[in-house]
mmCIF file of C-alpha atoms in Angstrom:
data_model
loop_
_atom_site.group_PDB
_atom_site.id
_atom_site.type_symbol
_atom_site.label_atom_id
_atom_site.label_comp_id
_atom_site.label_asym_id
_atom_site.label_seq_id
_atom_site.Cartn_x
_atom_site.Cartn_y
_atom_site.Cartn_z
ATOM 1 C CA MET A 1 0.000 0.000 0.000
ATOM 2 C CA ASP A 2 1.055 3.603 -0.543
ATOM 3 C CA ASN A 3 0.946 6.134 2.309
ATOM 4 C CA LYS A 4 -2.562 7.291 1.441
ATOM 5 C CA SER A 5 -3.939 3.736 1.367
ATOM 6 C CA ASN A 6 -2.223 3.034 4.672
ATOM 7 C CA ARG A 7 -3.936 6.030 6.221
ATOM 8 C CA TYR A 8 -7.348 4.973 4.956
ATOM 9 C CA SER A 9 -6.768 1.522 6.400
ATOM 10 C CA GLU A 10 -5.413 2.836 9.708
ATOM 11 C CA TYR A 11 -8.283 5.282 10.239
ATOM 12 C CA CYS A 12 -11.008 3.122 8.729
ATOM 13 C CA SER A 13 -14.373 3.589 10.443
ATOM 14 C CA ALA A 14 -15.642 0.204 9.150
ATOM 15 C CA CYS A 15 -18.726 1.717 7.510
ATOM 16 C CA GLY A 16 -18.584 -1.158 5.027
ATOM 17 C CA LEU A 17 -19.369 0.828 1.885
ATOM 18 C CA CYS A 18 -16.154 -0.290 0.195
ATOM 19 C CA GLN A 19 -17.123 -3.913 0.866
ATOM 20 C CA GLY A 20 -20.595 -3.285 -0.516
ATOM 21 C CA LYS A 21 -18.973 -2.027 -3.721
ATOM 22 C CA GLY A 22 -16.607 -5.002 -3.861
ATOM 23 C CA TYR A 23 -13.469 -2.911 -3.369
ATOM 24 C CA ALA A 24 -12.469 -4.369 0.011
ATOM 25 C CA GLU A 25 -13.428 -6.948 2.610
ATOM 26 C CA LEU A 26 -13.740 -6.171 6.294
ATOM 27 C CA LYS A 27 -12.339 -8.819 8.625
ATOM 28 C CA TYR A 28 -11.777 -8.973 12.375
ATOM 29 C CA ASN A 29 -8.209 -8.203 13.385
ATOM 30 C CA ASN A 30 -7.458 -7.949 17.114
ATOM 31 C CA GLY A 31 -11.121 -7.327 17.837
ATOM 32 C CA LEU A 32 -11.618 -4.627 15.203
ATOM 33 C CA LEU A 33 -13.101 -4.777 11.715
ATOM 34 C CA LYS A 34 -10.250 -3.899 9.358
ATOM 35 C CA PRO A 35 -10.292 -3.559 5.556
ATOM 36 C CA VAL A 36 -8.431 -5.901 3.253
ATOM 37 C CA MET A 37 -8.357 -3.873 0.059
ATOM 38 C CA ASN A 38 -8.666 -5.812 -3.175
ATOM 39 C CA ALA A 39 -8.984 -2.880 -5.575
ATOM 40 C CA ASP A 40 -6.781 0.166 -5.979
ATOM 41 C CA ILE A 41 -9.376 2.891 -6.525
ATOM 42 C CA PRO A 42 -8.011 5.968 -4.732
ATOM 43 C CA GLU A 43 -10.607 8.285 -6.257
ATOM 44 C CA PHE A 44 -13.369 6.283 -4.532
ATOM 45 C CA TYR A 45 -11.744 6.497 -1.101
ATOM 46 C CA ASP A 46 -10.853 10.167 -1.613
ATOM 47 C CA SER A 47 -14.477 10.976 -2.449
ATOM 48 C CA VAL A 48 -16.314 8.741 0.005
ATOM 49 C CA CYS A 49 -14.208 7.652 2.984
ATOM 50 C CA PRO A 50 -15.187 9.505 6.187
ATOM 51 C CA ILE A 51 -11.575 10.345 7.055
ATOM 52 C CA SER A 52 -10.933 12.178 3.791
ATOM 53 C CA GLY A 53 -10.607 15.848 4.700
ATOM 54 C CA SER A 54 -11.873 16.875 1.271
ATOM 55 C CA VAL A 55 -15.450 15.721 1.813
ATOM 56 C CA TYR A 56 -16.573 17.344 5.051
ATOM 57 C CA ASP A 57 -16.743 21.032 5.886
ATOM 58 C CA ILE A 58 -16.113 20.924 9.631
ATOM 59 C CA GLN A 59 -17.955 23.544 11.661
ATOM 60 C CA PRO A 60 -17.326 24.597 15.276
ATOM 61 C CA GLU A 61 -19.291 23.389 18.275
ATOM 62 C CA TRP A 62 -22.439 21.460 17.254
ATOM 63 C CA GLY A 63 -22.199 22.194 13.530
ATOM 64 C CA ASN A 64 -24.783 23.774 11.262
ATOM 65 C CA TYR A 65 -28.434 23.227 12.080
ATOM 66 C CA GLU A 66 -31.887 24.623 11.366
ATOM 67 C CA LYS A 67 -33.342 24.320 14.873
ATOM 68 C CA VAL A 68 -32.543 22.558 18.141
ATOM 69 C CA TYR A 69 -35.090 20.934 20.439
ATOM 70 C CA VAL A 70 -35.371 18.708 23.443
ATOM 71 C CA GLY A 71 -37.998 16.002 23.146
ATOM 72 C CA HIS A 72 -39.189 12.450 23.566
ATOM 73 C CA SER A 73 -41.509 9.821 22.157
ATOM 74 C CA ASN A 74 -45.132 10.087 23.275
ATOM 75 C CA ASP A 75 -45.282 6.303 23.551
ATOM 76 C CA SER A 76 -44.341 5.754 27.199
ATOM 77 C CA GLU A 77 -43.305 2.128 26.623
ATOM 78 C CA LEU A 78 -41.047 3.084 23.729
ATOM 79 C CA ARG A 79 -39.584 5.989 25.695
ATOM 80 C CA HIS A 80 -38.690 3.586 28.512
ATOM 81 C CA MET A 81 -37.350 0.896 26.197
ATOM 82 C CA ALA A 82 -35.254 3.177 23.978
ATOM 83 C CA SER A 83 -31.718 4.286 24.808
ATOM 84 C CA SER A 84 -32.714 7.923 25.310
ATOM 85 C CA GLY A 85 -36.065 9.517 24.611
ATOM 86 C CA GLY A 86 -37.080 7.302 21.695
ATOM 87 C CA VAL A 87 -37.318 10.181 19.199
ATOM 88 C CA ILE A 88 -35.497 8.441 16.328
ATOM 89 C CA THR A 89 -37.590 5.280 16.642
ATOM 90 C CA ALA A 90 -40.800 7.295 16.963
ATOM 91 C CA LEU A 91 -39.969 9.319 13.848
ATOM 92 C CA ALA A 92 -39.143 6.168 11.861
ATOM 93 C CA SER A 93 -42.406 4.595 13.043
ATOM 94 C CA TYR A 94 -44.379 7.642 11.937
ATOM 95 C CA LEU A 95 -42.831 7.589 8.461
ATOM 96 C CA LEU A 96 -43.655 3.900 8.041
ATOM 97 C CA ASP A 97 -47.177 4.175 9.480
ATOM 98 C CA GLU A 98 -47.969 7.063 7.116
ATOM 99 C CA LYS A 99 -46.408 5.168 4.199
ATOM 100 C CA LEU A 100 -44.013 8.006 3.462
ATOM 101 C CA ILE A 101 -41.248 5.422 3.173
ATOM 102 C CA ASP A 102 -41.003 1.732 2.322
ATOM 103 C CA GLY A 103 -38.276 0.808 4.772
ATOM 104 C CA VAL A 104 -35.828 1.860 7.471
ATOM 105 C CA ILE A 105 -32.196 0.816 7.047
ATOM 106 C CA HIS A 106 -30.654 0.527 10.496
ATOM 107 C CA THR A 107 -28.473 -1.599 12.746
ATOM 108 C CA GLY A 108 -29.756 -4.078 15.278
ATOM 109 C CA LYS A 109 -28.656 -7.052 17.300
ATOM 110 C CA ASP A 110 -27.281 -10.184 15.655
ATOM 111 C CA ALA A 111 -29.567 -12.887 17.054
ATOM 112 C CA ASP A 112 -26.858 -15.563 16.811
ATOM 113 C CA LYS A 113 -24.141 -13.485 18.484
ATOM 114 C CA PRO A 114 -25.901 -10.783 20.526
ATOM 115 C CA TRP A 115 -22.692 -8.793 21.075
ATOM 116 C CA ARG A 116 -22.434 -8.292 17.314
ATOM 117 C CA THR A 117 -24.604 -6.306 14.932
ATOM 118 C CA LYS A 118 -26.605 -6.854 11.782
ATOM 119 C CA THR A 119 -28.044 -4.380 9.286
ATOM 120 C CA TYR A 120 -31.791 -4.631 8.709
ATOM 121 C CA CYS A 121 -34.431 -3.146 6.466
ATOM 122 C CA SER A 122 -37.445 -2.774 8.742
ATOM 123 C CA THR A 123 -40.717 -2.321 6.895
ATOM 124 C CA THR A 124 -43.120 -1.939 9.836
ATOM 125 C CA SER A 125 -43.061 0.165 12.973
ATOM 126 C CA LYS A 126 -43.206 -3.070 14.986
ATOM 127 C CA GLU A 127 -39.905 -4.187 13.452
ATOM 128 C CA VAL A 128 -38.313 -0.797 14.065
ATOM 129 C CA VAL A 129 -39.277 -0.877 17.744
ATOM 130 C CA GLU A 130 -38.090 -4.461 18.186
ATOM 131 C CA ARG A 131 -34.680 -3.546 16.743
ATOM 132 C CA CYS A 132 -34.217 -0.197 18.477
ATOM 133 C CA GLY A 133 -31.540 0.595 21.035
ATOM 134 C CA SER A 134 -27.824 1.339 21.165
ATOM 135 C CA ARG A 135 -25.363 -1.247 19.884
ATOM 136 C CA TYR A 136 -21.976 -0.425 21.381
ATOM 137 C CA SER A 137 -19.976 -2.776 19.177
ATOM 138 C CA GLN A 138 -18.324 -3.137 15.793
ATOM 139 C CA SER A 139 -20.571 -2.752 12.754
ATOM 140 C CA MET A 140 -20.306 -2.402 8.986
ATOM 141 C CA PRO A 141 -23.827 -1.221 8.164
ATOM 142 C CA LEU A 142 -23.228 -0.090 4.590
ATOM 143 C CA ALA A 143 -21.816 -3.425 3.426
ATOM 144 C CA ASP A 144 -25.333 -4.739 2.702
ATOM 145 C CA ILE A 145 -27.115 -1.501 1.849
ATOM 146 C CA PHE A 146 -27.148 -2.171 -1.897
ATOM 147 C CA ASN A 147 -28.903 -5.501 -1.308
ATOM 148 C CA LEU A 148 -31.379 -4.073 1.192
ATOM 149 C CA THR A 149 -32.738 -1.282 -1.011
ATOM 150 C CA GLN A 150 -34.546 -1.272 -4.353
ATOM 151 C CA SER A 151 -34.849 1.305 -7.084
ATOM 152 C CA GLY A 152 -38.208 3.065 -7.050
ATOM 153 C CA LYS A 153 -38.714 2.675 -3.294
ATOM 154 C CA LYS A 154 -38.090 5.158 -0.497
ATOM 155 C CA TYR A 155 -36.054 4.638 2.655
ATOM 156 C CA ILE A 156 -34.475 6.455 5.526
ATOM 157 C CA TYR A 157 -31.067 5.567 6.887
ATOM 158 C CA ILE A 158 -30.300 5.600 10.617
ATOM 159 C CA GLY A 159 -26.669 5.194 11.616
ATOM 160 C CA LYS A 160 -23.508 6.433 13.246
ATOM 161 C CA PRO A 161 -22.242 9.859 12.121
ATOM 162 C CA CYS A 162 -19.336 8.360 10.143
ATOM 163 C CA ASP A 163 -21.672 5.943 8.349
ATOM 164 C CA VAL A 164 -24.028 8.774 7.418
ATOM 165 C CA LEU A 165 -21.097 10.828 6.151
ATOM 166 C CA ALA A 166 -19.870 7.987 3.929
ATOM 167 C CA LEU A 167 -23.376 7.427 2.574
ATOM 168 C CA ILE A 168 -23.948 11.109 1.805
ATOM 169 C CA ASN A 169 -20.577 11.281 0.096
ATOM 170 C CA TYR A 170 -21.529 8.283 -2.037
ATOM 171 C CA PHE A 171 -24.839 9.931 -2.976
ATOM 172 C CA LYS A 172 -22.802 12.460 -4.977
ATOM 173 C CA LEU A 173 -21.418 9.629 -7.125
ATOM 174 C CA ASP A 174 -24.674 7.700 -7.624
ATOM 175 C CA LYS A 175 -27.720 9.902 -8.117
ATOM 176 C CA GLU A 176 -30.112 6.988 -8.685
ATOM 177 C CA PHE A 177 -29.082 5.409 -5.395
ATOM 178 C CA ALA A 178 -29.366 8.756 -3.625
ATOM 179 C CA SER A 179 -32.947 9.109 -4.900
ATOM 180 C CA ARG A 180 -33.948 6.063 -2.827
ATOM 181 C CA PHE A 181 -33.471 7.935 0.453
ATOM 182 C CA LEU A 182 -35.881 10.451 1.898
ATOM 183 C CA CYS A 183 -33.473 11.484 4.650
ATOM 184 C CA THR A 184 -30.653 10.383 6.915
ATOM 185 C CA ILE A 185 -30.762 10.323 10.717
ATOM 186 C CA SER A 186 -27.828 10.015 13.067
ATOM 187 C CA PHE A 187 -27.168 9.871 16.790
ATOM 188 C CA PHE A 188 -24.363 11.099 18.985
ATOM 189 C CA CYS A 189 -21.504 8.595 19.049
ATOM 190 C CA ALA A 190 -18.496 8.383 21.366
ATOM 191 C CA GLY A 191 -16.872 5.469 19.555
ATOM 192 C CA ALA A 192 -17.292 1.857 18.427
ATOM 193 C CA PRO A 193 -15.936 -0.579 21.059
ATOM 194 C CA SER A 194 -13.950 -3.603 19.941
ATOM 195 C CA GLU A 195 -14.939 -7.251 20.028
ATOM 196 C CA ASN A 196 -12.357 -7.662 22.797
ATOM 197 C CA ALA A 197 -14.263 -5.120 24.859
ATOM 198 C CA GLN A 198 -17.444 -7.158 24.345
ATOM 199 C CA MET A 199 -15.725 -10.216 25.762
ATOM 200 C CA ARG A 200 -14.551 -8.248 28.797
ATOM 201 C CA LEU A 201 -18.069 -6.924 29.346
ATOM 202 C CA LEU A 202 -19.585 -10.399 29.148
ATOM 203 C CA ASP A 203 -16.935 -11.682 31.534
ATOM 204 C CA GLU A 204 -17.782 -8.944 34.049
ATOM 205 C CA LEU A 205 -21.447 -9.861 33.639
ATOM 206 C CA ASN A 206 -20.622 -13.554 34.278
ATOM 207 C CA CYS A 207 -22.049 -14.598 30.937
ATOM 208 C CA ARG A 208 -20.014 -16.827 28.626
ATOM 209 C CA PRO A 209 -20.324 -15.908 24.931
ATOM 210 C CA GLU A 210 -21.564 -19.368 23.959
ATOM 211 C CA GLU A 211 -24.300 -19.067 26.610
ATOM 212 C CA CYS A 212 -25.322 -15.492 25.774
ATOM 213 C CA ALA A 213 -28.916 -15.219 24.559
ATOM 214 C CA ASP A 214 -29.248 -11.437 24.756
ATOM 215 C CA LEU A 215 -27.069 -8.408 25.413
ATOM 216 C CA ARG A 216 -28.447 -4.904 25.843
ATOM 217 C CA TYR A 217 -26.173 -1.950 26.397
ATOM 218 C CA ARG A 218 -28.799 0.567 27.515
ATOM 219 C CA GLY A 219 -32.528 1.141 27.591
ATOM 220 C CA ASP A 220 -35.332 -0.157 29.820
ATOM 221 C CA GLY A 221 -34.761 3.097 31.647
ATOM 222 C CA TRP A 222 -32.539 6.110 31.123
ATOM 223 C CA PRO A 223 -29.686 5.544 30.845
ATOM 224 C CA GLY A 224 -30.599 1.967 31.769
ATOM 225 C CA TYR A 225 -28.226 -0.890 32.472
ATOM 226 C CA ALA A 226 -25.921 -3.094 30.435
ATOM 227 C CA THR A 227 -27.784 -6.398 30.683
ATOM 228 C CA ALA A 228 -26.717 -9.904 29.698
ATOM 229 C CA VAL A 229 -29.151 -12.811 29.633
ATOM 230 C CA ASN A 230 -27.936 -16.392 29.291
ATOM 231 C CA LYS A 231 -29.790 -19.285 27.692
ATOM 232 C CA ASN A 232 -31.197 -20.301 31.085
ATOM 233 C CA GLY A 233 -32.785 -16.886 31.421
ATOM 234 C CA ASP A 234 -30.413 -15.699 34.133
ATOM 235 C CA LYS A 235 -29.899 -11.935 33.992
ATOM 236 C CA THR A 236 -26.919 -9.878 35.168
ATOM 237 C CA GLN A 237 -26.592 -6.102 34.998
ATOM 238 C CA MET A 238 -24.062 -3.295 35.221
ATOM 239 C CA THR A 239 -24.563 0.459 35.319
ATOM 240 C CA TYR A 240 -24.073 2.494 32.163
ATOM 241 C CA ASP A 241 -21.343 4.484 33.862
ATOM 242 C CA ALA A 242 -19.409 1.290 34.660
ATOM 243 C CA SER A 243 -20.030 -0.580 31.399
ATOM 244 C CA TRP A 244 -19.166 2.307 29.106
ATOM 245 C CA GLY A 245 -16.806 4.273 31.304
ATOM 246 C CA LYS A 246 -14.665 1.387 32.550
ATOM 247 C CA ILE A 247 -14.877 -1.235 29.786
ATOM 248 C CA LEU A 248 -16.391 -0.395 26.404
ATOM 249 C CA GLY A 249 -15.282 3.223 26.057
ATOM 250 C CA ARG A 250 -11.671 2.322 26.813
ATOM 251 C CA ASP A 251 -11.249 0.133 23.719
ATOM 252 C CA ILE A 252 -12.565 1.848 20.610
ATOM 253 C CA ARG A 253 -11.396 2.261 17.024
ATOM 254 C CA LYS A 254 -8.499 4.607 16.321
ATOM 255 C CA SER A 255 -10.711 6.607 13.989
ATOM 256 C CA CYS A 256 -13.111 7.193 16.891
ATOM 257 C CA LYS A 257 -10.366 8.716 19.023
ATOM 258 C CA PHE A 258 -9.716 11.286 16.306
ATOM 259 C CA CYS A 259 -13.298 11.888 15.185
ATOM 260 C CA MET A 260 -14.716 15.402 14.814
ATOM 261 C CA ASN A 261 -18.139 14.204 13.704
ATOM 262 C CA GLY A 262 -19.509 12.695 16.913
ATOM 263 C CA THR A 263 -22.773 14.642 16.830
ATOM 264 C CA GLY A 264 -24.016 13.636 13.388
ATOM 265 C CA GLU A 265 -23.483 16.919 11.573
ATOM 266 C CA PRO A 266 -23.907 15.619 7.984
ATOM 267 C CA ALA A 267 -27.321 14.038 8.725
ATOM 268 C CA ASP A 268 -30.717 15.652 8.169
ATOM 269 C CA ILE A 269 -31.538 15.026 11.828
ATOM 270 C CA SER A 270 -29.262 14.069 14.708
ATOM 271 C CA CYS A 271 -30.166 13.157 18.268
ATOM 272 C CA GLY A 272 -28.312 12.611 21.512
ATOM 273 C CA ASP A 273 -28.852 12.361 25.236
ATOM 274 C CA ALA A 274 -30.177 15.568 26.765
ATOM 275 C CA TRP A 275 -28.993 14.624 30.225
ATOM 276 C CA TYR A 276 -30.243 16.564 33.186
ATOM 277 C CA SER A 277 -27.412 18.298 34.995
ATOM 278 C CA LYS A 278 -26.105 18.318 38.531
ATOM 279 C CA ALA A 279 -25.514 21.534 40.449
ATOM 280 C CA ASP A 280 -22.047 21.837 38.888
ATOM 281 C CA GLY A 281 -23.456 21.489 35.360
ATOM 282 C CA THR A 282 -22.104 17.977 34.736
ATOM 283 C CA PRO A 283 -24.463 15.226 33.507
ATOM 284 C CA ASP A 284 -26.601 13.350 35.995
ATOM 285 C CA PHE A 285 -26.848 9.629 35.153
ATOM 286 C CA THR A 286 -29.498 8.950 37.791
ATOM 287 C CA GLU A 287 -32.260 6.803 36.290
ATOM 288 C CA GLY A 288 -35.116 8.862 34.885
ATOM 289 C CA GLU A 289 -37.432 9.369 31.924
ATOM 290 C CA GLY A 290 -35.354 9.665 28.761
ATOM 291 C CA ARG A 291 -35.167 12.737 26.594
ATOM 292 C CA ASN A 292 -33.276 13.615 23.423
ATOM 293 C CA ILE A 293 -31.599 16.701 22.162
ATOM 294 C CA ILE A 294 -32.676 17.009 18.515
ATOM 295 C CA PHE A 295 -30.834 18.966 15.840
ATOM 296 C CA THR A 296 -32.669 19.413 12.551
ATOM 297 C CA ARG A 297 -29.908 20.085 10.035
ATOM 298 C CA SER A 298 -31.830 20.472 6.764
ATOM 299 C CA ASP A 299 -35.201 21.589 5.461
ATOM 300 C CA ILE A 300 -36.392 18.006 5.014
ATOM 301 C CA GLY A 301 -35.241 17.113 8.519
ATOM 302 C CA GLU A 302 -37.194 19.997 10.023
ATOM 303 C CA GLU A 303 -40.261 19.205 7.896
ATOM 304 C CA LEU A 304 -40.381 15.523 8.858
ATOM 305 C CA LEU A 305 -39.910 16.215 12.555
ATOM 306 C CA GLU A 306 -42.694 18.821 12.476
ATOM 307 C CA LYS A 307 -45.035 16.306 10.841
ATOM 308 C CA ALA A 308 -44.262 13.636 13.453
ATOM 309 C CA VAL A 309 -44.917 16.176 16.222
ATOM 310 C CA GLU A 310 -48.208 17.258 14.627
ATOM 311 C CA ALA A 311 -49.239 13.605 14.300
ATOM 312 C CA GLY A 312 -48.697 13.091 18.034
ATOM 313 C CA TYR A 313 -45.724 10.753 17.849
ATOM 314 C CA ILE A 314 -43.219 13.119 19.479
ATOM 315 C CA THR A 315 -43.223 16.025 21.925
ATOM 316 C CA VAL A 316 -40.580 18.732 21.519
ATOM 317 C CA SER A 317 -39.722 22.108 22.970
ATOM 318 C CA ASP A 318 -37.201 24.725 21.891
ATOM 319 C CA TYR A 319 -33.719 24.226 23.354
ATOM 320 C CA SER A 320 -31.855 27.137 21.785
ATOM 321 C CA ARG A 321 -31.608 29.165 24.996
ATOM 322 C CA GLU A 322 -30.166 26.244 26.949
ATOM 323 C CA LEU A 323 -27.694 25.231 24.239
ATOM 324 C CA SER A 324 -24.908 27.368 25.681
ATOM 325 C CA GLU A 325 -24.865 25.069 28.716
ATOM 326 C CA PHE A 326 -25.026 21.886 26.648
ATOM 327 C CA LYS A 327 -21.238 21.751 26.355
ATOM 328 C CA LYS A 328 -21.131 20.854 30.057
ATOM 329 C CA ILE A 329 -23.685 18.072 29.628
ATOM 330 C CA GLN A 330 -21.958 16.632 26.558
ATOM 331 C CA ARG A 331 -18.455 17.622 27.628
ATOM 332 C CA PHE A 332 -16.762 14.680 25.911
ATOM 333 C CA GLN A 333 -18.231 15.495 22.507
ATOM 334 C CA TYR A 334 -17.483 19.190 22.821
ATOM 335 C CA GLU A 335 -13.926 18.805 24.065
ATOM 336 C CA ARG A 336 -12.968 15.991 21.688
ATOM 337 C CA LYS A 337 -13.717 18.258 18.758
ATOM 338 C CA ALA A 338 -12.298 21.436 20.334
ATOM 339 C CA THR A 339 -8.915 19.808 21.041
ATOM 340 C CA MET A 340 -8.488 17.905 17.779
ATOM 341 C CA LEU A 341 -5.882 20.390 16.598
ATOM 342 C CA GLN A 342 -3.695 19.494 19.564
ATOM 343 C CA LYS A 343 -4.176 15.748 18.999
ATOM 344 C CA CYS A 344 -3.265 15.980 15.321
ATOM 345 C CA LEU A 345 -0.236 18.138 16.096
ATOM 346 C CA ALA A 346 0.890 15.476 18.564
ATOM 347 C CA LEU A 347 0.586 12.806 15.877
ATOM 348 C CA LYS A 348 2.693 14.855 13.502
ATOM 349 C CA PHE A 349 5.220 15.606 16.255
ATOM 350 C CA MET A 350 5.616 11.844 16.759
ATOM 351 C CA PHE A 351 5.832 11.226 12.967
ATOM 352 C CA LYS A 352 2.512 9.358 12.907
ATOM 353 C CA ALA A 353 -0.131 9.443 10.199
ATOM 354 C CA SER A 354 -3.057 11.688 11.042
ATOM 355 C CA PRO A 355 -6.594 12.111 9.686
ATOM 356 C CA ALA A 356 -6.842 14.341 6.634
ATOM 357 C CA TYR A 357 -8.375 17.347 8.354
ATOM 358 C CA THR A 358 -7.305 20.676 6.943
ATOM 359 C CA ILE A 359 -5.228 22.804 9.295
ATOM 360 C CA SER A 360 -7.571 25.752 8.680
ATOM 361 C CA SER A 361 -10.576 23.734 9.885
ATOM 362 C CA LEU A 362 -8.713 22.524 12.947
ATOM 363 C CA ARG A 363 -7.620 26.037 13.841
ATOM 364 C CA LYS A 364 -11.114 27.439 13.358
ATOM 365 C CA VAL A 365 -12.716 24.837 15.603
ATOM 366 C CA SER A 366 -10.028 25.221 18.260
ATOM 367 C CA ARG A 367 -10.171 29.021 18.190
ATOM 368 C CA MET A 368 -13.951 29.175 18.542
ATOM 369 C CA ALA A 369 -14.206 26.638 21.363
ATOM 370 C CA GLU A 370 -15.395 28.426 24.478
ATOM 371 C CA GLY A 371 -14.576 27.040 27.890
ATOM 372 C CA VAL A 372 -11.589 24.926 26.814
ATOM 373 C CA SER A 373 -8.516 26.597 28.269
ATOM 374 C CA CYS A 374 -5.033 26.759 26.775
ATOM 375 C CA LYS A 375 -3.875 24.721 29.752
ATOM 376 C CA ARG A 376 -6.400 21.995 28.906
ATOM 377 C CA LYS A 377 -5.330 21.994 25.258
ATOM 378 C CA LEU A 378 -1.693 21.651 26.298
ATOM 379 C CA THR A 379 -2.626 18.751 28.571
ATOM 380 C CA ILE A 380 -4.359 17.020 25.644
ATOM 381 C CA PHE A 381 -1.321 17.587 23.417
ATOM 382 C CA LEU A 382 1.120 16.163 25.962
ATOM 383 C CA GLY A 383 -1.230 13.334 26.894
ATOM 384 C CA THR A 384 -1.550 12.272 23.268
ATOM 385 C CA ILE A 385 2.244 12.214 22.905
ATOM 386 C CA LYS A 386 2.484 10.102 26.060
ATOM 387 C CA ARG A 387 -0.094 7.589 24.789
ATOM 388 C CA ILE A 388 1.706 7.354 21.438
ATOM 389 C CA ALA A 389 5.029 6.740 23.201
ATOM 390 C CA LYS A 390 3.432 3.964 25.279
ATOM 391 C CA GLY A 391 1.930 2.352 22.174
ATOM 392 C CA LYS A 392 -1.647 3.046 23.223
ATOM 393 C CA ILE A 393 -2.271 4.989 20.007
#
């Protein structure tokens, strides 16, 4: 491979689009899905791959948006079952019930190996609800998207921010395929944990992989518990703070550590947790009724959300006045993006390949980040160098 191909492989997000096109095959390597490239088509990767700096105009803070709301599903059972407030599932259900679309392309649990994922085309609201919920594991959702959609039918796509970005980039190359999609919806993402992390989680939950019948990462409350169920029906649980903070979030893809698109900026609609805050402004993970922050990022996104609200599927209220405090609630997302300049400079200082962000974009985002001190940025820079020297990056 040349240097560019090496970088695409090293920072691969495993969206799977290259596999769907037959240009590569994703295989597990040390717990991560990695591409084995079988076609040298640099123009495809340059145009589509999420890490290509030429295909994404990075904006400061939460990116461009039409409006911002806080809201939740009006179905109390769905709201309780979903990872947050159930807004994405409720919106997808509305679109299917009203026959505005023929299917929802999204990721759900692999029934045979519940710690893995599978991409589905759900054609009823019942299927969407059954397959809802966070899947904190490796996935390659675009690998099957060409087989799951048909010309002349309408779909929405729900996925991680990097997957949405790759799909939107591909739309520019294939107008017929793009015409199949009414809109794209994303959710806030802090990273895709490895298969090794899944095994550690199951071990902590005293559930052997071969005996695992079900694995939920969140939901059945907000934030809910990581829950493993074995084939005898025995259930073990762990708090979200422990499962994500101490196990899953510590072993994610390299691309996730250097991602500036954690809040779904390229999508028509993106949603995340609108945590309530403690007295100091930090998020409160005490169990409660879930609610989403909702960014509508295009005219069609705003239109579809308004219709779902009018139809009684979702309740929303304006969140623009509170948004200035949101950086404390979603501190990780805000700071990861605000300090990316320092992380990339550390990579270059250590003669390591870095994502293809333009220096002007990195400077703009860093300069406009409020509440992230120079001292904090220096700490991130030095910490990144230290992790590189220890082989952790």
